[in-house]
């Protein structure tokens, strides 16, 4: 069953990337962008929810909601002031927004944070497992690595646009800092110390594949 679900995940995102390369169904992809973000977040939440005992599920839900709401709040502040990530504006692709920020953006942060944490859980040496600072650092580093590929793809997809078409270093530093804070909260509460299901790792690489295909198109 797990292999089937992982296959569906790669098929879903891989097909989307292929459609972009072939320049087909682009209108459909724009309409589906926001629903897919919500869908991936709900899917990932459910996969993780199942591994927690009943007594810990409320804690996982609270941390998850905090990441979604907190990241949306920071994005809202960033769009309005330009002092967080730099000067940028969201396009129309990601759908309904509040204060110029798509309501699905918090879901995107949640998915990537959980997926990055799962990858770190898999690859980090056992000697680092007890160091919350080092684990949070690695999670934040993976988030920035993902953003390095996401940024050029997001511009092509009209997710957002940077002032003067320049992505400032500040953006990556804030991605790292915010990711580090969220990861630390998850680790401190114990939520991110429980091994996540295997499929969560693939949420990271399937999205890398999608955005990588988008970037490949000239």
C-alpha positions as semicolon CSV with decimal commas, in nm:
position;residue;x (nm);y (nm);z (nm)
1;X;0,000;0,000;0,000
2;X;0,283;0,239;0,087
3;X;0,451;0,176;-0,249
4;X;0,123;0,249;-0,425
5;X;0,077;0,578;-0,241
6;X;0,437;0,681;-0,309
7;X;0,385;0,597;-0,676
8;X;0,069;0,808;-0,688
9;X;0,257;1,100;-0,530
10;X;0,534;1,092;-0,792
11;X;0,282;1,037;-1,072
12;X;0,077;1,337;-0,959
13;X;0,368;1,580;-0,936
14;X;0,573;1,429;-1,216
15;X;0,282;1,453;-1,458
16;X;0,232;1,816;-1,359
17;X;0,596;1,891;-1,435
18;X;0,575;1,708;-1,768
19;X;0,266;1,905;-1,868
20;X;0,460;2,223;-1,804
21;X;0,751;2,109;-2,020
22;X;0,512;2,017;-2,300
23;X;0,313;2,340;-2,257
24;X;-0,018;2,155;-2,233
25;X;-0,308;2,194;-1,987
26;X;-0,147;2,504;-1,840
27;X;-0,484;2,660;-1,761
28;X;-0,583;2,345;-1,574
29;X;-0,257;2,345;-1,380
30;X;-0,313;2,704;-1,269
31;X;-0,661;2,620;-1,147
32;X;-0,534;2,312;-0,963
33;X;-0,226;2,472;-0,803
34;X;-0,396;2,585;-0,483
35;X;-0,619;2,276;-0,438
36;X;-0,314;2,053;-0,483
37;X;-0,131;2,244;-0,206
38;X;-0,425;2,194;0,027
39;X;-0,454;1,831;-0,078
40;X;-0,087;1,756;-0,017
41;X;-0,107;1,918;0,328
42;X;-0,414;1,716;0,427
43;X;-0,261;1,396;0,292
44;X;0,065;1,451;0,478
45;X;-0,116;1,551;0,797
46;X;-0,318;1,230;0,786
47;X;-0,012;1,010;0,723
48;X;0,161;1,162;1,026
49;X;-0,152;1,178;1,244
50;X;-0,184;0,800;1,224
51;X;0,155;0,731;1,384
52;X;0,085;0,925;1,703
53;X;-0,086;0,765;2,000
54;X;-0,419;0,927;2,090
55;X;-0,261;1,118;2,378
56;X;-0,016;1,297;2,143
57;X;-0,239;1,372;1,847
58;X;-0,365;1,702;1,984
59;X;-0,004;1,819;2,029
60;X;0,077;1,731;1,669
61;X;-0,234;1,917;1,551
62;X;-0,144;2,226;1,754
63;X;0,213;2,235;1,620
64;X;0,088;2,181;1,264
65;X;-0,167;2,461;1,288
66;X;0,096;2,686;1,446
67;X;0,330;2,630;1,151
68;X;0,052;2,699;0,899
69;X;-0,077;3,011;1,073
70;X;0,268;3,135;1,174
71;X;0,417;3,102;0,826
72;X;0,112;3,272;0,674
73;X;0,152;3,558;0,922
74;X;0,519;3,603;0,837
75;X;0,439;3,596;0,463
76;X;0,164;3,855;0,518
77;X;0,410;4,078;0,701
78;X;0,671;4,019;0,431
79;X;0,441;4,116;0,145
80;X;0,318;4,429;0,319
81;X;0,655;4,558;0,437
82;X;0,926;4,398;0,221
83;X;1,149;4,376;0,528
84;X;1,122;4,000;0,590
85;X;1,215;3,817;0,271
86;X;1,263;4,119;0,048
87;X;1,028;4,300;-0,191
88;X;0,793;4,061;-0,372
89;X;0,428;4,020;-0,465
90;X;0,217;3,711;-0,520
91;X;0,064;3,636;-0,859
92;X;-0,277;3,489;-0,938
93;X;-0,176;3,122;-0,973
94;X;-0,208;3,025;-0,607
95;X;-0,566;3,139;-0,593
96;X;-0,765;3,307;-0,313
97;X;-0,564;3,533;-0,087
98;X;-0,591;3,742;0,227
99;X;-0,397;4,066;0,233
100;X;-0,217;3,970;-0,086
101;X;-0,103;3,629;0,049
102;X;-0,257;3,306;-0,088
103;X;-0,435;3,114;0,187
104;X;-0,263;2,796;0,066
105;X;0,090;2,923;0,138
106;X;0,086;2,808;0,499
107;X;0,006;2,458;0,377
108;X;0,313;2,467;0,153
109;X;0,532;2,563;0,450
110;X;0,383;2,282;0,659
111;X;0,440;2,018;0,392
112;X;0,801;2,115;0,330
113;X;0,885;2,143;0,700
114;X;0,751;1,795;0,777
115;X;0,911;1,649;0,463
116;X;1,249;1,811;0,540
117;X;1,234;1,681;0,896
118;X;1,159;1,332;0,769
119;X;1,462;1,343;0,537
120;X;1,685;1,455;0,825
121;X;1,549;1,175;1,043
122;X;1,653;0,933;0,770
123;X;2,000;1,065;0,685
124;X;2,130;1,222;1,007
125;X;2,396;1,017;1,190
126;X;2,289;0,874;1,524
127;X;2,547;1,096;1,693
128;X;2,333;1,398;1,598
129;X;1,998;1,249;1,693
130;X;2,004;1,386;2,048
131;X;2,110;1,737;1,949
132;X;1,798;1,942;1,884
133;X;2,005;2,236;1,766
134;X;2,190;2,029;1,505
135;X;1,874;1,856;1,383
136;X;1,692;2,189;1,352
137;X;1,995;2,328;1,166
138;X;1,985;2,041;0,915
139;X;1,610;2,078;0,865
140;X;1,653;2,450;0,796
141;X;1,940;2,376;0,557
142;X;1,723;2,133;0,359
143;X;1,447;2,393;0,346
144;X;1,688;2,644;0,193
145;X;1,817;2,386;-0,056
146;X;1,458;2,331;-0,163
147;X;1,398;2,705;-0,193
148;X;1,700;2,745;-0,421
149;X;1,513;2,532;-0,676
150;X;1,169;2,664;-0,589
151;X;1,242;3,032;-0,649
152;X;1,311;3,024;-1,026
153;X;1,025;2,776;-1,075
154;X;0,784;2,989;-0,873
155;X;0,856;3,293;-1,091
156;X;0,787;3,088;-1,407
157;X;0,461;2,961;-1,257
158;X;0,356;3,312;-1,148
159;X;0,345;3,208;-0,783
160;X;0,524;3,533;-0,696
161;X;0,744;3,800;-0,852
162;X;1,050;3,971;-0,705
163;X;1,116;4,341;-0,733
164;X;1,363;4,406;-1,018
165;X;1,363;4,029;-1,086
166;X;1,627;3,990;-0,815
167;X;1,607;3,728;-0,539
168;X;1,786;3,881;-0,239
169;X;2,015;3,686;-0,008
170;X;1,784;3,805;0,268
171;X;1,516;3,569;0,137
172;X;1,730;3,260;0,191
173;X;1,851;3,378;0,531
174;X;1,492;3,428;0,646
175;X;1,389;3,092;0,504
176;X;1,665;2,938;0,712
177;X;1,577;3,133;1,025
178;X;1,203;3,070;1,009
179;X;1,254;2,702;0,929
180;X;1,498;2,670;1,219
181;X;1,244;2,824;1,458
182;X;0,962;2,597;1,341
183;X;1,185;2,289;1,356
184;X;1,302;2,381;1,705
185;X;0,944;2,417;1,824
186;X;0,860;2,077;1,680
187;X;1,161;1,919;1,847
188;X;1,111;2,093;2,182
189;X;0,751;1,976;2,201
190;X;0,856;1,623;2,108
191;X;0,636;1,620;1,798
192;X;0,930;1,603;1,555
193;X;1,117;1,344;1,758
194;X;0,883;1,063;1,660
195;X;0,994;0,904;1,328
196;X;0,763;1,013;1,048
197;X;0,619;0,760;0,801
198;X;0,836;0,666;0,505
199;X;0,608;0,839;0,256
200;X;0,680;1,181;0,411
201;X;1,036;1,167;0,276
202;X;0,897;1,139;-0,074
203;X;0,693;1,457;-0,034
204;X;1,031;1,635;-0,039
205;X;1,174;1,462;-0,344
206;X;0,851;1,450;-0,545
207;X;0,819;1,828;-0,515
208;X;1,186;1,867;-0,606
209;X;1,113;1,665;-0,918
210;X;0,813;1,882;-1,006
211;X;0,989;2,214;-0,966
212;X;1,302;2,076;-1,129
213;X;1,102;1,989;-1,440
214;X;0,953;2,339;-1,441
215;X;1,299;2,495;-1,423
216;X;1,427;2,272;-1,704
217;X;1,183;2,426;-1,949
218;X;1,353;2,716;-2,128
